[in-house]
Amino acid sequence: MLPQQVKEEPHEVVIPEPEPEPEPQPEPEPQPEPESEEVYLRDLPNHFISQNHFKLIKVYTDEANLWESTAEWLKDDVHTMNDFGDGSIESTNACPDNPFTTVTESWTAYADNEGVKLTWVDLNYQPVTFTIKSINVGKSFTVYYSRDGVKTYLQFAIITNN
């Protein structure tokens, strides 16, 4: 026979704390599809068409992100490069030095030994020749121009594609 065990009262009752519910993770921001560094002149007629409207989404140099210091009137501009070299820029938040709601511009593209070039306007609405850095046909493109040894990059993305 075994002696009967007597249950002892515990000195301290430990109640485990419930595990805190994990905080919901924020939805990851959609990342644009990568642009191809290989740019061909033959891609442009499929990209620069009157149905594609572009907005500036990024401005930077090799050393700095310039988006925060980019004027709001540039961020709302809608750039349209029509099929045959004409185009327009529409603005709802007018530039104080150059107020307009719509301005007509011309664009051209050609290839040289440095790559594919695009003539359009810079951040001051002045004609400039860009080098196309990369392109995602039907989605976005990145161009740059050099002034005083500094490359300024502009990235545009399609906002409507009818």
CSV table of C-alpha atoms in Angstrom, one decimal:
chain,number,residue,atom,x,y,z
A,1,MET,CA,0.0,0.0,0.0
A,2,LEU,CA,1.1,3.5,-0.8
A,3,PRO,CA,0.5,6.3,1.5
A,4,GLN,CA,-2.2,8.7,0.3
A,5,GLN,CA,-0.7,12.0,-0.9
A,6,VAL,CA,-2.1,15.1,0.5
A,7,LYS,CA,-2.6,18.0,-1.8
A,8,GLU,CA,-0.9,21.1,-0.6
A,9,GLU,CA,-2.2,24.6,-1.4
A,10,PRO,CA,0.2,26.4,-3.6
A,11,HIS,CA,1.9,29.4,-2.0
A,12,GLU,CA,1.5,31.5,-5.1
A,13,VAL,CA,-0.9,31.0,-8.0
A,14,VAL,CA,0.7,32.1,-11.3
A,15,ILE,CA,-1.7,32.9,-14.1
A,16,PRO,CA,0.1,33.2,-17.4
A,17,GLU,CA,-0.5,36.4,-19.1
A,18,PRO,CA,-2.2,36.1,-22.5
A,19,GLU,CA,0.1,36.6,-25.4
A,20,PRO,CA,-0.4,40.0,-26.9
A,21,GLU,CA,-2.0,40.0,-30.2
A,22,PRO,CA,0.4,40.9,-32.9
A,23,GLU,CA,-0.1,44.3,-34.4
A,24,PRO,CA,-1.4,44.2,-37.9
A,25,GLN,CA,1.4,44.6,-40.4
A,26,PRO,CA,0.9,47.5,-42.8
A,27,GLU,CA,0.1,46.6,-46.3
A,28,PRO,CA,3.4,46.7,-48.3
A,29,GLU,CA,3.4,49.6,-50.8
A,30,PRO,CA,3.1,48.3,-54.3
A,31,GLN,CA,6.5,48.4,-55.9
A,32,PRO,CA,6.6,49.4,-59.6
A,33,GLU,CA,7.8,46.7,-61.9
A,34,PRO,CA,11.5,47.2,-62.6
A,35,GLU,CA,12.4,49.3,-65.6
A,36,SER,CA,14.8,47.8,-68.2
A,37,GLU,CA,18.2,49.4,-68.5
A,38,GLU,CA,18.1,48.3,-72.1
A,39,VAL,CA,16.4,51.0,-74.0
A,40,TYR,CA,15.6,50.7,-77.7
A,41,LEU,CA,14.4,53.5,-80.0
A,42,ARG,CA,11.9,51.0,-81.4
A,43,ASP,CA,10.1,50.8,-78.0
A,44,LEU,CA,9.1,54.5,-78.0
A,45,PRO,CA,6.2,54.3,-80.5
A,46,ASN,CA,4.6,51.8,-78.1
A,47,HIS,CA,5.2,54.0,-75.1
A,48,PHE,CA,4.7,57.6,-76.2
A,49,ILE,CA,1.2,57.5,-77.5
A,50,SER,CA,-1.7,59.9,-76.9
A,51,GLN,CA,-3.5,57.5,-74.6
A,52,ASN,CA,-0.5,57.4,-72.1
A,53,HIS,CA,-0.4,60.3,-69.6
A,54,PHE,CA,2.6,60.6,-67.4
A,55,LYS,CA,3.2,62.2,-64.0
A,56,LEU,CA,6.5,62.9,-62.4
A,57,ILE,CA,7.0,60.5,-59.5
A,58,LYS,CA,10.7,60.9,-58.6
A,59,VAL,CA,13.5,63.5,-58.9
A,60,TYR,CA,17.0,62.7,-57.7
A,61,THR,CA,20.7,63.0,-58.4
A,62,ASP,CA,23.4,60.5,-57.8
A,63,GLU,CA,23.9,62.0,-54.4
A,64,ALA,CA,20.4,63.1,-53.2
A,65,ASN,CA,16.7,62.5,-53.3
A,66,LEU,CA,15.2,65.8,-54.5
A,67,TRP,CA,11.5,64.8,-54.4
A,68,GLU,CA,10.8,66.5,-51.1
A,69,SER,CA,12.1,69.8,-52.4
A,70,THR,CA,10.4,69.5,-55.8
A,71,ALA,CA,7.7,72.1,-56.3
A,72,GLU,CA,4.1,71.0,-55.9
A,73,TRP,CA,3.2,72.5,-59.3
A,74,LEU,CA,5.6,70.1,-60.9
A,75,LYS,CA,4.2,67.1,-59.1
A,76,ASP,CA,0.6,67.6,-60.4
A,77,ASP,CA,1.6,68.1,-64.1
A,78,VAL,CA,0.3,65.6,-66.6
A,79,HIS,CA,2.7,65.0,-69.5
A,80,THR,CA,1.3,63.6,-72.7
A,81,MET,CA,3.6,62.7,-75.6
A,82,ASN,CA,1.5,62.1,-78.6
A,83,ASP,CA,2.3,59.7,-81.4
A,84,PHE,CA,3.9,62.1,-83.9
A,85,GLY,CA,6.1,64.3,-81.8
A,86,ASP,CA,3.7,66.8,-80.4
A,87,GLY,CA,2.6,66.8,-76.8
A,88,SER,CA,1.2,68.7,-73.9
A,89,ILE,CA,1.6,69.4,-70.2
A,90,GLU,CA,-1.6,70.1,-68.1
A,91,SER,CA,-1.3,71.7,-64.7
A,92,THR,CA,-3.9,72.2,-62.0
A,93,ASN,CA,-1.5,73.9,-59.6
A,94,ALA,CA,0.1,76.6,-61.8
A,95,CYS,CA,3.7,77.5,-61.6
A,96,PRO,CA,3.9,81.1,-60.2
A,97,ASP,CA,6.6,82.1,-62.8
A,98,ASN,CA,4.8,80.4,-65.7
A,99,PRO,CA,1.1,80.0,-65.0
A,100,PHE,CA,-0.7,77.8,-67.5
A,101,THR,CA,-3.4,75.1,-67.5
A,102,THR,CA,-2.2,73.5,-70.7
A,103,VAL,CA,0.9,74.1,-72.7
A,104,THR,CA,1.8,72.5,-76.0
A,105,GLU,CA,5.3,71.1,-76.4
A,106,SER,CA,7.2,69.0,-79.0
A,107,TRP,CA,9.3,65.9,-78.3
A,108,THR,CA,11.8,64.0,-80.4
A,109,ALA,CA,13.8,60.9,-79.9
A,110,TYR,CA,16.9,59.6,-81.5
A,111,ALA,CA,19.8,57.2,-80.7
A,112,ASP,CA,23.4,58.1,-80.6
A,113,ASN,CA,26.6,56.5,-79.2
A,114,GLU,CA,25.5,57.3,-75.6
A,115,GLY,CA,22.1,55.8,-75.8
A,116,VAL,CA,18.5,56.8,-76.7
A,117,LYS,CA,17.9,60.6,-76.4
A,118,LEU,CA,14.6,62.3,-75.7
A,119,THR,CA,14.0,66.0,-76.1
A,120,TRP,CA,11.3,67.4,-73.8
A,121,VAL,CA,11.3,70.0,-71.0
A,122,ASP,CA,13.2,70.2,-67.7
A,123,LEU,CA,11.8,71.2,-64.3
A,124,ASN,CA,11.8,74.8,-65.5
A,125,TYR,CA,9.7,74.0,-68.6
A,126,GLN,CA,12.8,74.7,-70.8
A,127,PRO,CA,13.6,72.4,-73.7
A,128,VAL,CA,16.3,69.9,-72.8
A,129,THR,CA,17.8,66.7,-74.2
A,130,PHE,CA,17.5,63.8,-71.8
A,131,THR,CA,19.2,60.4,-72.0
A,132,ILE,CA,16.7,57.7,-71.3
A,133,LYS,CA,18.1,55.7,-68.4
A,134,SER,CA,15.5,53.0,-68.3
A,135,ILE,CA,12.0,52.2,-69.5
A,136,ASN,CA,9.1,49.9,-68.6
A,137,VAL,CA,7.0,50.1,-71.8
A,138,GLY,CA,3.4,51.0,-71.0
A,139,LYS,CA,4.2,51.8,-67.3
A,140,SER,CA,7.1,54.2,-66.6
A,141,PHE,CA,10.5,55.6,-67.7
A,142,THR,CA,13.4,57.4,-66.2
A,143,VAL,CA,15.5,60.1,-67.9
A,144,TYR,CA,18.4,62.3,-66.9
A,145,TYR,CA,20.1,65.4,-68.1
A,146,SER,CA,23.5,66.8,-67.0
A,147,ARG,CA,24.2,70.4,-65.9
A,148,ASP,CA,27.4,71.5,-64.4
A,149,GLY,CA,28.6,67.9,-64.1
A,150,VAL,CA,25.5,66.9,-62.1
A,151,LYS,CA,23.0,64.3,-63.5
A,152,THR,CA,19.4,65.1,-62.6
A,153,TYR,CA,17.1,62.1,-62.9
A,154,LEU,CA,13.3,62.4,-63.5
A,155,GLN,CA,11.1,59.3,-63.3
A,156,PHE,CA,7.6,59.4,-64.9
A,157,ALA,CA,4.8,56.8,-64.5
A,158,ILE,CA,1.7,56.4,-66.5
A,159,ILE,CA,-1.4,57.5,-64.6
A,160,THR,CA,-4.0,56.5,-67.2
A,161,ASN,CA,-3.9,54.0,-70.0
A,162,ASN,CA,-7.1,53.9,-72.0
